Structures are given as structure tokens and as C-alpha cells.
Coordinates of C-alpha atoms in Angstrom, one line a residue:
X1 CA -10.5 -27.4 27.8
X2 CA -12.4 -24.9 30.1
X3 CA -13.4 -27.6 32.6
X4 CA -9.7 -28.4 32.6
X5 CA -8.7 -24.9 33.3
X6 CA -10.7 -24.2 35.8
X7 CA -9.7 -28.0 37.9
X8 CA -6.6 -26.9 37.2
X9 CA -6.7 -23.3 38.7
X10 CA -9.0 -25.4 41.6
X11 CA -5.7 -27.1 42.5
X12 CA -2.7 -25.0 41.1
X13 CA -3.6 -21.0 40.0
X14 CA 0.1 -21.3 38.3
X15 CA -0.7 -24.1 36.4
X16 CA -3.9 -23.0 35.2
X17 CA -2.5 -19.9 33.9
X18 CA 0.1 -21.7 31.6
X19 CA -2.7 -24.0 30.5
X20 CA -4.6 -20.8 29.2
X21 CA -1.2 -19.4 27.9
X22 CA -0.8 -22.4 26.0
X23 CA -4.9 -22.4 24.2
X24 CA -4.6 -19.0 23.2
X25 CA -1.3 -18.7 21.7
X26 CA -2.3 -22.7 19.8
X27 CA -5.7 -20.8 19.0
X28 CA -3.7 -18.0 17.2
X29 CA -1.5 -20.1 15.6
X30 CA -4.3 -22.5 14.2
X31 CA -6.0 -19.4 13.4
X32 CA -3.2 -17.7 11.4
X33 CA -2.8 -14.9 13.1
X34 CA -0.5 -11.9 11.9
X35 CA 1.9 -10.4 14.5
X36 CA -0.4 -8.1 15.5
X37 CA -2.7 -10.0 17.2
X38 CA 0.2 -11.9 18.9
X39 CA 1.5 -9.2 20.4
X40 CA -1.7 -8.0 21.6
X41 CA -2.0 -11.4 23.2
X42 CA 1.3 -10.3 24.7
X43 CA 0.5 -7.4 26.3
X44 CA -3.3 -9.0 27.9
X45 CA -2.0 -11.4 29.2
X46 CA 1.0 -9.7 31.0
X47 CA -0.6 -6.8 31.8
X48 CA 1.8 -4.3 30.6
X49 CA 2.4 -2.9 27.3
X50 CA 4.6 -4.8 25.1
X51 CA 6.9 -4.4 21.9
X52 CA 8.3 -6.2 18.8
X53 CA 11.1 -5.0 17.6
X54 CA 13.8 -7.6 15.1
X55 CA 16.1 -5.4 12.9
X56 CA 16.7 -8.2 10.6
X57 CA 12.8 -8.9 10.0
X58 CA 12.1 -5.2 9.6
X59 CA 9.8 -6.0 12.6
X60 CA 8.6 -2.4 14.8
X61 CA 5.3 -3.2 16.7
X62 CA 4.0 -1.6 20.2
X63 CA 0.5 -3.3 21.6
X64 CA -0.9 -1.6 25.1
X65 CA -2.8 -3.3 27.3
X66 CA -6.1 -2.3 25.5
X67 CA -5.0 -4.5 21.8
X68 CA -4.6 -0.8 20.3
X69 CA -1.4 -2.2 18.2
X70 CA 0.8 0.6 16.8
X71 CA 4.6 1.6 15.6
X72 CA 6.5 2.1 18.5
X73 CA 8.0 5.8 19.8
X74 CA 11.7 5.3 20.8
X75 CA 13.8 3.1 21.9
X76 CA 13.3 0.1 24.0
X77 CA 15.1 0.7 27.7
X78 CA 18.0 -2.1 27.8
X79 CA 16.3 -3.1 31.6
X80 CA 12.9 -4.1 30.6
X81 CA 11.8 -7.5 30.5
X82 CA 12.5 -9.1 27.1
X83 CA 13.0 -12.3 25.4
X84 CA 14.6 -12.8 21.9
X85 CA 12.7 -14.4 18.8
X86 CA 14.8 -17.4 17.6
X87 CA 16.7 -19.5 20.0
X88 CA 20.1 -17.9 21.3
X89 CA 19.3 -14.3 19.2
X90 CA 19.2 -10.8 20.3
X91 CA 16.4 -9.5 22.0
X92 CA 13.2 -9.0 20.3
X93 CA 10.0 -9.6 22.5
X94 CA 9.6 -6.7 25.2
X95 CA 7.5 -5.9 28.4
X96 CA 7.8 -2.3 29.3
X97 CA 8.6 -2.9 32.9
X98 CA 12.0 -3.1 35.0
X99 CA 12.8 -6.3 36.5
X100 CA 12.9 -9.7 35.4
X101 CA 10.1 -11.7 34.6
X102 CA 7.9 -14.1 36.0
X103 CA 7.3 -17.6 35.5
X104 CA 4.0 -17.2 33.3
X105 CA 5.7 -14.1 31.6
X106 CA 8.6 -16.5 30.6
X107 CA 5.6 -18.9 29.2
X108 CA 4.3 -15.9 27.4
X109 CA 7.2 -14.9 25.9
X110 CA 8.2 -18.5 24.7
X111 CA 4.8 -18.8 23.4
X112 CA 4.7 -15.9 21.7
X113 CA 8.2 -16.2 19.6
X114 CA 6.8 -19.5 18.2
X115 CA 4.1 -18.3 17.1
X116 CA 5.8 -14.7 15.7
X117 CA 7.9 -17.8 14.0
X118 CA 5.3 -19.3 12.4
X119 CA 4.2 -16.1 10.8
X120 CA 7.7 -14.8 9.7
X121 CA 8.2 -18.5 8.3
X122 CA 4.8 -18.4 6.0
X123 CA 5.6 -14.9 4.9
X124 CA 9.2 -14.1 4.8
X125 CA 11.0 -17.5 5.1
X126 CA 13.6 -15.9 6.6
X127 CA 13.9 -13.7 3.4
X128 CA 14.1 -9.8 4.9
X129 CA 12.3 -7.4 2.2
X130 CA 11.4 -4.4 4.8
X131 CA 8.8 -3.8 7.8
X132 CA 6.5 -6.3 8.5
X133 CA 2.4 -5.7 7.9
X134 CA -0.1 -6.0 10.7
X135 CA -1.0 -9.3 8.4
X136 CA -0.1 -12.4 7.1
X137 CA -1.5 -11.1 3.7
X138 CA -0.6 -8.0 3.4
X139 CA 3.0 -9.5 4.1
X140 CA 2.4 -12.1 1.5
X141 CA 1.8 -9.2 -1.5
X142 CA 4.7 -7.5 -0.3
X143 CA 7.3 -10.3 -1.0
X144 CA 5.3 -11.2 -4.3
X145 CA 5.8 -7.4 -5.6
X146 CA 9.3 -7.1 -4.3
X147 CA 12.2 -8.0 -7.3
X148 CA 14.9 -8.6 -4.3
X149 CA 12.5 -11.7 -2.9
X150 CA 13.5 -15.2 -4.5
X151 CA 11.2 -17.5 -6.8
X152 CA 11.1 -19.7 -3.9
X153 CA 9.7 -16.7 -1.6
X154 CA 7.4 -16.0 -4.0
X155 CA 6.1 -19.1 -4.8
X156 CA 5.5 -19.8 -1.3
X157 CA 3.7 -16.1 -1.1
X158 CA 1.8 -17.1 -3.8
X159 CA 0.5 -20.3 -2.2
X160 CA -0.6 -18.4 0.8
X161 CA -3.1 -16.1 -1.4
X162 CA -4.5 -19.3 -3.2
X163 CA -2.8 -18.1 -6.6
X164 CA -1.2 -20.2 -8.5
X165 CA 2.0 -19.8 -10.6
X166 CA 0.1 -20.0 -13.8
X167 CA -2.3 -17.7 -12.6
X168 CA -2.6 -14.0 -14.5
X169 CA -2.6 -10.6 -12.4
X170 CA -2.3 -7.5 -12.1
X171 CA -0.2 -5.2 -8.8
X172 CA -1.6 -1.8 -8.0
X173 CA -0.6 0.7 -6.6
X174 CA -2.6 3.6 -4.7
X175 CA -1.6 6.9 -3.3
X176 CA -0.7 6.5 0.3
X177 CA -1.7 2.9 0.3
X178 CA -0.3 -0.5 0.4
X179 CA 0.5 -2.9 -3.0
X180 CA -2.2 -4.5 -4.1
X181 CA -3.0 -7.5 -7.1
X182 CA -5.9 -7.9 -8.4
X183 CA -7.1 -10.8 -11.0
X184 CA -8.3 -9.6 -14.7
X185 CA -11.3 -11.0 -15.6
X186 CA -12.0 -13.6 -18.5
X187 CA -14.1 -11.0 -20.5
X188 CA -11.3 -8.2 -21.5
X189 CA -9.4 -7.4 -18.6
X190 CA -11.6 -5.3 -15.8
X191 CA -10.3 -5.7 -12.7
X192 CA -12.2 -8.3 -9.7
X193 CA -10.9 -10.4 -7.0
X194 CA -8.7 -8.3 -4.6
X195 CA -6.6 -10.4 -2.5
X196 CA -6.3 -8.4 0.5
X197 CA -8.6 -7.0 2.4
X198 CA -8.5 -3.6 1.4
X199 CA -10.9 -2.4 -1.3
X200 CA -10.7 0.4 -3.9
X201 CA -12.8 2.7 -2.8
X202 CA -13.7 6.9 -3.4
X203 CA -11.5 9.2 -5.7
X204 CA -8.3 7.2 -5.2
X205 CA -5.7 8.4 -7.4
X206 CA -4.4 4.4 -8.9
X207 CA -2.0 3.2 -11.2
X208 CA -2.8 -0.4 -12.8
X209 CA 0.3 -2.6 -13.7
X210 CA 0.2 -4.8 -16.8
X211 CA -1.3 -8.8 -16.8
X212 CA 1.4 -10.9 -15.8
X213 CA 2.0 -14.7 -14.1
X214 CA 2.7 -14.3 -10.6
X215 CA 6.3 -14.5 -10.6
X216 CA 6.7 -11.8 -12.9
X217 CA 4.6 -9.4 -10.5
X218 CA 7.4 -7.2 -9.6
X219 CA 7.8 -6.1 -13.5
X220 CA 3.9 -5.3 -12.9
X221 CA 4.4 -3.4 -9.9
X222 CA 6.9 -1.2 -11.1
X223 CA 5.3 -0.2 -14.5
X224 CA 2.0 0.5 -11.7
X225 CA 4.2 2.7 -9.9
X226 CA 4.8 4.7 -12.8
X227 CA 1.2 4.7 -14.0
X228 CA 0.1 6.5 -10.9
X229 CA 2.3 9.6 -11.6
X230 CA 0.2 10.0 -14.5
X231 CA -3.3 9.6 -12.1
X232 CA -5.1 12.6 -11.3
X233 CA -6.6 14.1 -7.7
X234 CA -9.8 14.5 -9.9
X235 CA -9.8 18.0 -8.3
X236 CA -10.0 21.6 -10.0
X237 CA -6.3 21.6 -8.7
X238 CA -5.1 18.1 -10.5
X239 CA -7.9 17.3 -13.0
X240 CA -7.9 14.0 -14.8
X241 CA -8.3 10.4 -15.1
X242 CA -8.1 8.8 -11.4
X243 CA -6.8 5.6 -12.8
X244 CA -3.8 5.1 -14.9
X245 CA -3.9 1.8 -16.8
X246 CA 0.4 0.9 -17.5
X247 CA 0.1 -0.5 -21.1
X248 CA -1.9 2.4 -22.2
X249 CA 0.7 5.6 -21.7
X250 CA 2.3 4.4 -25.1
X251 CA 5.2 6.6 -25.4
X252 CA 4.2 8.6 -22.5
X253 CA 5.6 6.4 -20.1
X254 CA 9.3 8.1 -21.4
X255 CA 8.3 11.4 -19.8
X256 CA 8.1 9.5 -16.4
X257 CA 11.7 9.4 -16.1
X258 CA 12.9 12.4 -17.9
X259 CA 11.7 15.3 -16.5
X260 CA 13.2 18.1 -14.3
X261 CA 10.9 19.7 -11.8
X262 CA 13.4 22.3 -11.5
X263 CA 13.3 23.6 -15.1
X264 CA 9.2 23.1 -16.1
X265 CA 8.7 23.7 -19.9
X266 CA 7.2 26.9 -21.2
X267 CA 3.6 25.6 -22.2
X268 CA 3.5 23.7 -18.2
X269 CA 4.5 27.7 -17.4
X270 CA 1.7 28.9 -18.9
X271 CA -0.8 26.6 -17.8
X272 CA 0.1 27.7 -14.3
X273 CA -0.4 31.3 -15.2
X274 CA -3.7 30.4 -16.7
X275 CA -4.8 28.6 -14.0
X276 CA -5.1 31.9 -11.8
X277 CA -7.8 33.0 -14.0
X278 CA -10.0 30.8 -12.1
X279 CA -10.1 27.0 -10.8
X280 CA -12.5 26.0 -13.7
X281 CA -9.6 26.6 -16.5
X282 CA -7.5 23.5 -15.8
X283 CA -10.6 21.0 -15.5
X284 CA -12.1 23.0 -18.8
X285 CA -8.5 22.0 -20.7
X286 CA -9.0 18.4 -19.2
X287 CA -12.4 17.6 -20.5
X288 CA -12.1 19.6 -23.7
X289 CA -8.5 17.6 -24.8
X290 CA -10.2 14.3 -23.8
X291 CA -13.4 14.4 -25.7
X292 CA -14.5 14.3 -29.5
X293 CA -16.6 16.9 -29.5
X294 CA -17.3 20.5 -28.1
X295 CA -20.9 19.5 -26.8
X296 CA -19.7 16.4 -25.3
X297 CA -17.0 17.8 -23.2
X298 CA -19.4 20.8 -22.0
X299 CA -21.9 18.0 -21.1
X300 CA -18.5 16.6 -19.0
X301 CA -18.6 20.1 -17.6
X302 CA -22.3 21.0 -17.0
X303 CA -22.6 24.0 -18.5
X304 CA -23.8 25.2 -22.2
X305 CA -21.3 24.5 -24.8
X306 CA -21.6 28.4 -26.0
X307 CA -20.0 28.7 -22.3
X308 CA -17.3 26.2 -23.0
X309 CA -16.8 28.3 -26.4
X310 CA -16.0 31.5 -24.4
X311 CA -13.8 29.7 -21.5
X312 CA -12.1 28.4 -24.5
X313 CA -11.2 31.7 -26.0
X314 CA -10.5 33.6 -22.9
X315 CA -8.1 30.3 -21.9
X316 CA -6.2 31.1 -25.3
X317 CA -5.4 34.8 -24.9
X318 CA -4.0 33.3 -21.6
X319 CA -1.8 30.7 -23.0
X320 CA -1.1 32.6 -26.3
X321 CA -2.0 30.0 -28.9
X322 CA -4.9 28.1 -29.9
X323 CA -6.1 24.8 -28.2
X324 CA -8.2 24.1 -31.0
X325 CA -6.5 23.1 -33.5
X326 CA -4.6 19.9 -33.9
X327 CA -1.3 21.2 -32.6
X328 CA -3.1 23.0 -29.9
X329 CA -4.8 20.4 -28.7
X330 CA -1.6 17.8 -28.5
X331 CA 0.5 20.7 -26.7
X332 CA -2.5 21.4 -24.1
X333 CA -2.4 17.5 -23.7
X334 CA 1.4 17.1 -23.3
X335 CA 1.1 20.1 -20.7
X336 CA -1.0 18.6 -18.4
X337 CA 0.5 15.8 -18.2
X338 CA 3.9 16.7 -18.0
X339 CA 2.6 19.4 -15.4
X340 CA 0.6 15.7 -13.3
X341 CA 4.0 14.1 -13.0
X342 CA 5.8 17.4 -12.0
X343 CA 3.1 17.5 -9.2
X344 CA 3.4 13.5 -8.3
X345 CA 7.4 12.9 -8.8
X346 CA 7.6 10.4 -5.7
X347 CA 5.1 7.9 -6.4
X348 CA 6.9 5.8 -8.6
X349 CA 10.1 5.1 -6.4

């Protein structure tokens, strides 16, 4: 192909510049490419910064000229150059530049729909479940957690991420992040086997939905939704467990949905009030509730359990009952967590 280009550009410049066109756009499409990396084409090999932009796709991508691909600021101006998607449609493919375009542009443009075509047609299948991801995969999760795609969108999702329908997984969800699934493993249920790029990594505050087949993944994405209300920062400020397995709140999970963060109950009150004794009280309430033993939850803590003993009695003149008896103990419990879903009442919608 590259002695071809260049006999070509030998004889006709034109004509060796459509040839190139044409490699690097097959290329991408042989490669899978997302939309990103289209677009990016888009913009090299015109020169000027380009957009994406299909309302009924959900599609909102910008590429400069140096591949930085991000979502775009504003409007596109009605006289730039553009080109629509699909045949005869609106228009979706724009050069930020006045004017018409140019022969290789018009190849470029062409080019580039088909392959944007190919990607929307292995992802969404003309199915329109909200903005498009930089990638193929991350597009292919969304339409498997999404309850409005169809079985036939989701099998084909499926397909794309190597996961058959009889196949067993689990969606997650992570604070500020994308949804993710992840395979249980044959001895119990830990978690391996991501399948998208993006690893669980750090203090990440996660919520786990249940083992399900495939097609049921949206029932596992919302129950992981609702699990990561009840994660923690694992700070002094929001102490707690990081990650929130769904079929282990029990009962819990009826606070998610029942709760008004404009009326807090007394005992969430109090913990407040307690808390500006010092930043240790709320993750000395976490550890002592969520072990068996005094020792083992000062251990937790690092300091001597005769400590814990006094931070537990000075917590209690604070709160105005005892946290270690039975009763205590469930109401410090119930506090917290009611007081982690009052602080975290978005996550789950």
C-alpha cells in the first residue's frame, strides 16, 4: 500500500490523498475503533478541529488538531463545513471552518460517517440509551445495564464483550465512575475479570449488584446503585466499609428509599453533635459497632483498648445513652447508616 501511495502521489497528489483517506479510515474500522479515534482521524487529516454531534445517538464529541478528544463547548455555527451521518439526515460531522469543503474533505467526511456507522451499529443498533462513550466497550456495558435497551440490544452487547447469555455477573457501580460488570468467580463469589478497561483501584467508595445472567443485568445494576449509598469515603468524615455488597443490606436496603434529608432523626442529630468533639468519634463508633470485641476494634483503631474505653464513655455523655449495650449498639449502627445515605442521596438514581 505505501508503494502505491506514493506512485500515486508521483502522478496525482489528489489521488494519493484519497488512497490514504481510504487505509486509515479501513484500518480503524478493521481495528474497531470507538468514535473517538474517528474523529481524531477527522480532525488530522483536515487540519482543523472537528465535531460529532447526533441528537438522536446522544453523540457530543470535539477532536482538535492535536487527537485531544473532548465534549464540545457550544453550539456548532450553522456555516461550517459539515456532513450528516446516515444518508439524507441532519447534519452531524463538522469542520470548524466557513466555507464549503474540499474534495478530500468530502472523502473524509464520507469516510468517516461509515465508519461512525459501524460503531453506532455494534453498540447501539440504532437503539438511543443516552451519550455515547469514547469506546466501543464502554458503550457496550451501557446498553447491557440499561432496562429501556431491548433483549436483542443486549444480546448483541453481550456478544461484543465475549459473554455469553448463560454467563453469571455482576454490574458495579463507583462514585463518579462509569457502570461496570464483573464475573464472580467459581470459588464463592469474589469478584475477577473486568470487562472494561477500567480497574478498581484506591479507596473507591463501590456498590456490588447481585449474580445474575446477562440479560437480567439491569436488575443488578440498580440494586448496585443502591448499594453504594450505603459505601463509605473511608474518611474520619464518612467512616465505613468502601464496598457495599447488594444481597447483604438485608432489610437495610428499605432505608434507601425512605428517608427525608430534610427531617434527620434524633440519634443521626446527635451523632453530628458528637462528631465536633473531635474527628476520631465517628470512626471510633464505626469500628467499635463492627467488631466482636473491645480489643479487636482498638487494634482496628491503633490505640490501647483502655483508650477506646474512655472515647467510649466520653462519646456517651455526648450522645446521652449507652453504646454498649445491645440496644445501644443497634441504634449507633442504624445512625450511621442512616446518617451515610443522608450524606450520599444521589448515587442511586
Amino acid at each position: 500500500m505505501h508503494q502505491v501511495v506514493a506512485r500515486l502521489d508521483s502522478l496525482d497528489l489528489e489521488a494519493g490523498a484519497a488512497v490514504r483517506v481510504i487505509a486509515r479510515f479501513d484500518a480503524l474500522v478493521e481495528g474497531r475503533a470507538g468514535l473517538a479515534p474517528i474523529l481524531t482521524a477527522v480532525a488530522v487529516l483536515t487540519g482543523t478541529a472537528a465535531r460529532l454531534v447526533d441528537e438522536y445517538f446522544g453523540v457530543a464529541l470535539r477532536a482538535d488538531v492535536d487527537g485531544r478528544v473532548a465534549r464540545p463547548l457550544g453550539a456548532a455555527d450553522p456555516q461550517w463545513c459539515s456532513a450528516p451521518l446516515t444518508p439524507y439526515g441532519p447534519p452531524a460531522f463538522w469542520l470548524e471552518r466557513v466555507g464549503a469543503h474540499t474534495l478530500l474533505e468530502a472523502m473524509v467526511l464520507d469516510r468517516a460517517a461509515f465508519a461512525a456507522r459501524e460503531v453506532l451499529h455494534r453498540t447501539r443498533r440504532g437503539h438511543r440509551v443516552g451519550p455515547v462513550e469514547p469506546t466501543e466497550d464502554d458503550a457496550a456495558v451501557e446498553v447491557l445495564l440499561d432496562g429501556r435497551a431491548s433483549p436483542d440490544d443486549r444480546r448483541h452487547a453481550a456478544r461484543l464483550l465475549s459473554l455469553t447469555e448463560q454467563a453469571v455477573v455482576r454490574a458495579v457501580a463507583t462514585c463518579g465512575g462509569p457502570g461496570r460488570i464483573m464475573l464472580p468467580a467459581e470459588d464463592g463469589g469474589n469478584l475477577h475479570g473486568l470487562t472494561t478497561a477500567r480497574q478498581l483501584k484506591g479507596p473507591a467508595r463501590t456498590g456490588v449488584g447481585p449474580a445474575v445472567p446477562v440479560l437480567e443485568l439491569p436488575r443488578s445494576w440498580a440494586e448496585a446503585r443502591t448499594a453504594l449509598r450505603f459505601a463509605s469515603a473511608g474518611t474520619d468524615h464518612d467512616p465505613g466499609p468502601s464496598t457495599v455488597y447488594a444481597e447483604e443490606l438485608g432489610a437495610l436496603a428499605l432505608f434507601a428509599g425512605s428517608l427525608d434529608p430534610a427531617a434527620p432523626p434524633d440519634d443521626v442529630r446527635a451523632l453530628e453533635l458528637a462528631a465536633h468533639s473531635g474527628p476520631w468519634v465517628l470512626r471510633t463508633l464505626a469500628e467499635f459497632t463492627s467488631h466482636s470485641s473491645l480489643r479487636l476494634a482498638a487494634a482496628a483503631l491503633y490505640i490501647h483498648h483502655s483508650t477506646l474505653t474512655d472515647r467510649l464513655t466520653a462519646i456517651e455523655r455526648e450522645l446521652g445513652f449507652s453504646v454498649r449495650t445491645p440496644q445501644g449498639r443497634l441504634r449507633v449502627q442504624l445512625a450511621l447508616t442512616v446518617r451515610r445515605l443522608l450524606l450520599h442521596p444521589d448515587d442511586g438514581r
